[in-house]
Short mmCIF file of C-alpha atoms and ligand atoms in Angstrom, two decimals:
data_model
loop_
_atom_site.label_atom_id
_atom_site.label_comp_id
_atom_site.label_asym_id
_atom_site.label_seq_id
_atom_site.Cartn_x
_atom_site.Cartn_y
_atom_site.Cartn_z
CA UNK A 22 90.38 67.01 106.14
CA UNK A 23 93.75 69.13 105.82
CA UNK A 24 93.15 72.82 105.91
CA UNK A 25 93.73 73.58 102.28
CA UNK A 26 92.98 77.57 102.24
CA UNK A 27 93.02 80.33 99.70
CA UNK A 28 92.25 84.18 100.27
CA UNK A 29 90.92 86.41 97.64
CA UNK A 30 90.57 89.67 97.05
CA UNK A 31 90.70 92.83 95.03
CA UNK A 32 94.40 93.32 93.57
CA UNK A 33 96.51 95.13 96.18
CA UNK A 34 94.04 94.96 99.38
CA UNK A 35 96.86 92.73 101.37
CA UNK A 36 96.23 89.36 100.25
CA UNK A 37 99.95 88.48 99.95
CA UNK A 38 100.77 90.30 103.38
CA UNK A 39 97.99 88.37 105.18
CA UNK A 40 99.26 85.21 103.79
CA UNK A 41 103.16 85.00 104.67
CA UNK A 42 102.22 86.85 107.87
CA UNK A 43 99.47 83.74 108.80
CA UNK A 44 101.63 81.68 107.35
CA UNK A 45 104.42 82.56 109.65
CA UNK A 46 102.18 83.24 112.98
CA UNK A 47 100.97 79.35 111.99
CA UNK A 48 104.55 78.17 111.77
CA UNK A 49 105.40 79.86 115.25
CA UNK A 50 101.81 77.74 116.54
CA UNK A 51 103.83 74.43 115.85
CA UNK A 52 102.24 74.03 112.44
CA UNK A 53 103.69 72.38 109.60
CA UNK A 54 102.50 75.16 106.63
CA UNK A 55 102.96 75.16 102.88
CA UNK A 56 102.63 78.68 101.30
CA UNK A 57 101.83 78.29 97.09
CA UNK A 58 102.05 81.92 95.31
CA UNK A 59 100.05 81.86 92.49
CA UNK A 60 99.83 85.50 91.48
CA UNK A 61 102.26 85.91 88.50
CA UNK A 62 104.02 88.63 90.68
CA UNK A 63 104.81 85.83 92.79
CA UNK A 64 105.67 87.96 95.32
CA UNK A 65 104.04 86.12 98.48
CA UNK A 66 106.89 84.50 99.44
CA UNK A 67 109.36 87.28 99.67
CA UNK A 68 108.78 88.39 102.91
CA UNK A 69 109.71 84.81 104.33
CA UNK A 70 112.84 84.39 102.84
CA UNK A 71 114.91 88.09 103.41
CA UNK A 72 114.03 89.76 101.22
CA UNK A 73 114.62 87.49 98.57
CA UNK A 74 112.37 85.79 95.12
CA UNK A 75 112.39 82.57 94.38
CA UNK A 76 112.82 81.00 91.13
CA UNK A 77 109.10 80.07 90.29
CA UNK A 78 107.79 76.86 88.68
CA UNK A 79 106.61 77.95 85.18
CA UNK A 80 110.69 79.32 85.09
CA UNK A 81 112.32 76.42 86.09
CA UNK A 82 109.94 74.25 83.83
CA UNK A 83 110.99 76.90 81.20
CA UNK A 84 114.61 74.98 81.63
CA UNK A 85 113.78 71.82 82.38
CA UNK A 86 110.82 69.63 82.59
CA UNK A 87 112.68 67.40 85.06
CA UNK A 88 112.17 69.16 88.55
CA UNK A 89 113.12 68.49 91.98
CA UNK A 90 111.60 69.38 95.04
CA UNK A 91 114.95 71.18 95.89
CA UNK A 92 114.41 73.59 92.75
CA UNK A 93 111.28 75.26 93.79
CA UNK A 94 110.56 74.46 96.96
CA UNK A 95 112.66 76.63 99.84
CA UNK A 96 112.50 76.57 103.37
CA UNK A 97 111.58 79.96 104.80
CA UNK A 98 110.91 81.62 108.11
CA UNK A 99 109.81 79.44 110.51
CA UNK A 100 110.02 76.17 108.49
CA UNK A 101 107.35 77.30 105.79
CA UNK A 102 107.73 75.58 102.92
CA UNK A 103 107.57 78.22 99.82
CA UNK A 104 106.60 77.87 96.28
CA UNK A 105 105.66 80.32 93.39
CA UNK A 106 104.08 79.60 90.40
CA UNK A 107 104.84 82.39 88.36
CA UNK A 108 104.52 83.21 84.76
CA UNK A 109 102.54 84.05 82.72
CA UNK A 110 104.37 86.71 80.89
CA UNK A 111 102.05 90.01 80.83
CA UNK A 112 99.09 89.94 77.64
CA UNK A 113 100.28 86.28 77.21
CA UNK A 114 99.06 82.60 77.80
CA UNK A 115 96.52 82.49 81.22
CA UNK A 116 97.26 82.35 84.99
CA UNK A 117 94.75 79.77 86.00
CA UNK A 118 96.38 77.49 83.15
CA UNK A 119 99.88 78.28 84.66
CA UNK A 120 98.74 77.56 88.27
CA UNK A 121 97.62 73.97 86.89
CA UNK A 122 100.97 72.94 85.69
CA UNK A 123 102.49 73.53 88.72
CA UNK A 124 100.28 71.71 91.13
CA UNK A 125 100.47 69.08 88.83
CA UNK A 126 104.48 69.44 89.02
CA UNK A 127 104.31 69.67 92.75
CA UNK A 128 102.41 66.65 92.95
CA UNK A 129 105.19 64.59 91.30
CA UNK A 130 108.29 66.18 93.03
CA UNK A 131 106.69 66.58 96.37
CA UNK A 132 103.59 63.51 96.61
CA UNK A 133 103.63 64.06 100.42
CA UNK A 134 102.78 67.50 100.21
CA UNK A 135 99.33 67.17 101.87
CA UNK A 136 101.38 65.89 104.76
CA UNK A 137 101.56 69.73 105.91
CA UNK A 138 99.37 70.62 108.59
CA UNK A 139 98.06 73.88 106.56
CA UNK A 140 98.34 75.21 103.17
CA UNK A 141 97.62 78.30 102.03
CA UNK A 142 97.13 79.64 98.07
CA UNK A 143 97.93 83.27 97.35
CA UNK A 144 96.00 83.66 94.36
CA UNK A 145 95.51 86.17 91.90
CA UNK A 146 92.99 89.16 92.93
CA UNK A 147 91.37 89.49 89.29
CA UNK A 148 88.31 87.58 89.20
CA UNK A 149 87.55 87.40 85.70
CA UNK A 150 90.77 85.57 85.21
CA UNK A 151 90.95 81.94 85.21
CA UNK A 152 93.33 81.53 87.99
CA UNK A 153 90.42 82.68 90.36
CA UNK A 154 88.91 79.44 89.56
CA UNK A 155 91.72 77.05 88.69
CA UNK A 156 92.72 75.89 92.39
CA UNK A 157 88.80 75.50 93.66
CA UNK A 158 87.94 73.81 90.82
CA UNK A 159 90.92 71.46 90.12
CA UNK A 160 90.06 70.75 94.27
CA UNK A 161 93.18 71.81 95.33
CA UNK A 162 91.74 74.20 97.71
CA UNK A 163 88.64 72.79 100.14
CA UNK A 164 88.76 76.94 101.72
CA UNK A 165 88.47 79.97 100.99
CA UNK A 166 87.81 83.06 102.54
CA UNK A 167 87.47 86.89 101.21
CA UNK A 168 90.02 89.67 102.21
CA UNK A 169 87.97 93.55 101.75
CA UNK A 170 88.46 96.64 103.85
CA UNK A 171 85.41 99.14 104.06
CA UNK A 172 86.46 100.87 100.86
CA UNK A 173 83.64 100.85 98.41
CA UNK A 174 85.38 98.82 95.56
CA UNK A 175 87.73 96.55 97.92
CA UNK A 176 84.10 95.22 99.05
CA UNK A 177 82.68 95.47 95.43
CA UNK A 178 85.17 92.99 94.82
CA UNK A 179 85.07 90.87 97.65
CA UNK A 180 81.02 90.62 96.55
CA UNK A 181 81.63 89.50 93.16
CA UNK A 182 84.04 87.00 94.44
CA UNK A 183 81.40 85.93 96.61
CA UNK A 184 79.08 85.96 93.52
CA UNK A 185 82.09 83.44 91.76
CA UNK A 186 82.00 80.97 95.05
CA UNK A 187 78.22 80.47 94.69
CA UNK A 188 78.33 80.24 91.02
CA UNK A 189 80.97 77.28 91.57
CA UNK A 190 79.32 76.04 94.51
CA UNK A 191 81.83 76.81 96.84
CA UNK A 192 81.35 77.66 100.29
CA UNK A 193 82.65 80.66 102.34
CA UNK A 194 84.97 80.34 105.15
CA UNK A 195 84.35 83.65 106.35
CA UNK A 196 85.82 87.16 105.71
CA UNK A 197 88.85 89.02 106.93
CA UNK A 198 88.64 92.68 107.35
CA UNK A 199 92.12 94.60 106.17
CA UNK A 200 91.86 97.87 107.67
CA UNK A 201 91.90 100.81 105.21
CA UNK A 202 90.64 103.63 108.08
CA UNK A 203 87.79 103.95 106.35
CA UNK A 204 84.62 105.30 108.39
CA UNK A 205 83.17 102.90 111.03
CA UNK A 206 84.86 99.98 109.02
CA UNK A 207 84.56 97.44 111.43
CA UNK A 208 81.00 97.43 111.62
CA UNK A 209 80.53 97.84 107.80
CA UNK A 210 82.84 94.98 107.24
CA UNK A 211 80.63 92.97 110.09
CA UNK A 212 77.32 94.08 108.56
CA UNK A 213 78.59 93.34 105.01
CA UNK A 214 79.64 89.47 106.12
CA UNK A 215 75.79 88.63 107.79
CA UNK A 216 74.36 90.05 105.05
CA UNK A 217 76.11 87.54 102.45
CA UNK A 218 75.56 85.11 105.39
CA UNK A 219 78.91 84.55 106.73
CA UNK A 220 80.61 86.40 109.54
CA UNK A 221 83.69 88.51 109.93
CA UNK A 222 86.84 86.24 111.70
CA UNK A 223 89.51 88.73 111.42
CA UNK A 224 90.05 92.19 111.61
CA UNK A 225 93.58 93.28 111.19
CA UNK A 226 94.35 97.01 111.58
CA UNK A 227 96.07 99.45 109.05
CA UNK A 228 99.76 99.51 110.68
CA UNK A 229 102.80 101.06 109.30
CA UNK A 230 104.82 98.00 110.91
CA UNK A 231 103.37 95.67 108.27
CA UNK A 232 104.77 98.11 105.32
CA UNK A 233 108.11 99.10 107.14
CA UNK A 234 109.09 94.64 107.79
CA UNK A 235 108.30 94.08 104.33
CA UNK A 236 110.61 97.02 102.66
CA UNK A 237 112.96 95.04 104.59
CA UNK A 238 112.15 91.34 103.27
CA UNK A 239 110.33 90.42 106.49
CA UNK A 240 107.09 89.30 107.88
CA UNK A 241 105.75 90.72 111.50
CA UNK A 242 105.87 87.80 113.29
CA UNK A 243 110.30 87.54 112.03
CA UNK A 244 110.95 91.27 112.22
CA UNK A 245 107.98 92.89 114.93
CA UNK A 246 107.39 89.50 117.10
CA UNK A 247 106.40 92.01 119.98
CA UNK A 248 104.43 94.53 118.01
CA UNK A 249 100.80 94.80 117.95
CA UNK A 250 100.26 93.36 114.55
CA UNK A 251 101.86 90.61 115.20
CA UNK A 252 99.56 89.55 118.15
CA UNK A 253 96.75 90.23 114.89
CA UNK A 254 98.36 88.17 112.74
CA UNK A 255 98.57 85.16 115.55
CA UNK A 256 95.19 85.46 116.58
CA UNK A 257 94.34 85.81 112.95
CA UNK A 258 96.18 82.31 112.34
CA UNK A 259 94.89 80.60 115.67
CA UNK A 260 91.39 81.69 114.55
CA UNK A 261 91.71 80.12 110.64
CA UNK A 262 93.18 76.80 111.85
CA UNK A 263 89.92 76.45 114.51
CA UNK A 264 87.41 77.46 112.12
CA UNK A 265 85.26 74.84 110.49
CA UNK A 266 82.51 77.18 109.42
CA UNK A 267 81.19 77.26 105.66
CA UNK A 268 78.19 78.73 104.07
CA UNK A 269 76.97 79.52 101.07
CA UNK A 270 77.45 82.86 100.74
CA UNK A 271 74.53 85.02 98.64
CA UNK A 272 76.06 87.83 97.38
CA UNK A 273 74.25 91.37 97.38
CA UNK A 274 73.21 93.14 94.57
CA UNK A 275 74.50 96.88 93.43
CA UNK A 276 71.76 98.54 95.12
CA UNK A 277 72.17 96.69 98.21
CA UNK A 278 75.95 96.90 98.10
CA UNK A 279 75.89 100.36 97.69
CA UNK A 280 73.27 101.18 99.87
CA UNK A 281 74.92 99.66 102.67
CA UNK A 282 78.37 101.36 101.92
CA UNK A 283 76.43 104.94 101.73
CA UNK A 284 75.11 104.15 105.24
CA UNK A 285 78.68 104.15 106.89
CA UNK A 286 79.68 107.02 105.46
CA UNK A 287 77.29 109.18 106.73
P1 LIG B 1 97.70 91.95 97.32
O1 LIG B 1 98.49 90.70 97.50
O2 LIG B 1 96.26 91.76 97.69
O3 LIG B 1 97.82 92.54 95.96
P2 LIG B 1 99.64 93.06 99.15
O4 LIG B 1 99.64 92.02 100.21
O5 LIG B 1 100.76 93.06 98.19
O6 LIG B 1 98.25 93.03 98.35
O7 LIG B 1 99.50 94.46 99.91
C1 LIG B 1 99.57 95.71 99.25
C2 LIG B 1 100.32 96.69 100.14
O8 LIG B 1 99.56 96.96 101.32
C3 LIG B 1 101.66 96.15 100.61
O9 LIG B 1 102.62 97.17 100.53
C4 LIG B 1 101.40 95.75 102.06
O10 LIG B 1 102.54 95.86 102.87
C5 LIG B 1 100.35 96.76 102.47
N1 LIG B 1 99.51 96.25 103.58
C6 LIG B 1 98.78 95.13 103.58
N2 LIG B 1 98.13 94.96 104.75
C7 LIG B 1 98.46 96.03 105.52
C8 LIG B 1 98.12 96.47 106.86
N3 LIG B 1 97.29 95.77 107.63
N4 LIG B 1 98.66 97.62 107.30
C9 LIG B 1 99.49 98.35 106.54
N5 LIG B 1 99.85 98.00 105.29
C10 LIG B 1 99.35 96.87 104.76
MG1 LIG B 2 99.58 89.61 96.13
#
């Protein structure tokens, strides 16, 4: 099966950072990769092509319902093939509704887009929105994975996403550990991912390098190929495309969530 993955997590924990940096650390592996933005910022591209947006789907639909692949698909760093979704406008119409049109729409300009060695879906962090479900359930997505530091609502999230996955039936990849400096995170992180059943496959360190690339329009691997976090976001890559491991994942409950959380802060 083709690696078809998403990442969630809360809004603003580095979803969008891990994904066009992964996605570019898998282009440099030799990998053909596909990067969808779904979050109506549809910013998860940006940092592949300069600096620059794309004109999303729901836009370009907005002008014509006759699309070509050349409209909304660009070729960014590394070969990666961009798209953004985009839309809805903000307190109107729903995200996961607006992520359906345009996989349908990408299916009929681009029908060989499975043909890409990886795909990854940036999707919206908010999980009581419908795009959190749309791309599992529409089976457009076959992998997912949660992105939490050791912050206490960063992993509140990440739980309750987990929560979503077993309420849908869908299993766990694993879970990536952005690095927020908070105490002993590592281990909290690690403890947090047996105790939902999975395990921890990344860890990528809080670095200034990731921030200072993308006020520029750049990903690591593009702009810091030498630096330290782009070795992270490599390994990071090499370690998604190997992994075949999925479990159901159980989540915890409040006590046991915040339990654990007290116990690292100590
Ligand atoms: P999300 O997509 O989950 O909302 P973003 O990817 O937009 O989050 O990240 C939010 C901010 O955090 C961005 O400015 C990003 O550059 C920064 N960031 C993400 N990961 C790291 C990291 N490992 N080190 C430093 N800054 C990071
Ligand atoms: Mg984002």
């Amino acid at each position: 099966m083709k690696k078809v993955i998403a990442i969630y997590g809360k809004g603003g924990i580095g979803k969008s950072s891990t994904a066009s940096n992964v996605a570019a650390a898998a282009a440099l592996l030799g990998k053909k990769v596909l990067l969808i933005g779904c979050d109506p910022k549809s910013d998860s591209s940006i940092t592949l092509l300069g600096g620059k947006r794309i004109p999303t789907v729901l836009d370009r639909l907005k002008e014509s319902p006759h699309l070509s692949k050349e409209d909304v698909i660009f070729e960014g760093f590394g070969g990666v093939l961009c798209m953004e979704v985009g839309g809805p406008e903000p307190g109107v119409g729903c995200a996961g509704r607006g992520i359906i049109v345009a996989i349908e729409t990408l299916k009929k300009i681009y029908p060989e887009f499975m043909d890409n060695d990886l795909i990854i879906y940036d999707v919206p962090g908010d999980v009581v929105c419908g795009g959190f479900v749309a791309p599992i359930k529409k089976g457009f997505v076959n992998e997912v994975y949660v992105l939490t530091s050791g912050e206490y609502m960063p992993l509140y999230a990440a739980n309750n996403i987990c929560r979503g996955f077993s309420r849908i039936g869908m299993e766990l990849g694993g879970v990536i550990c952005n690095s927020r400096n908070a105490d002993r995170e590592r281990e909290l992180v690690e403890e947090f991912s047996q105790k939902i059943g999975s395990r921890l496959i990344g860890y990528i360190p809080k670095d200034p390098v990731v921030q200072a690339c993308e006020r520029d329009g750049f990903s690591v691997l593009e702009k810091a190929p030498d630096s330290k976090i782009a070795s992270v976001y490599r390994q990071l890559a090499h370690d998604l495309i190997g992994n075949s491991e999925r479990v159901k994942a159980t989540p915890l409950d409040d006590d046991q969530l915040r339990m654990l959380s007290k116990k690292y802060s100590e």
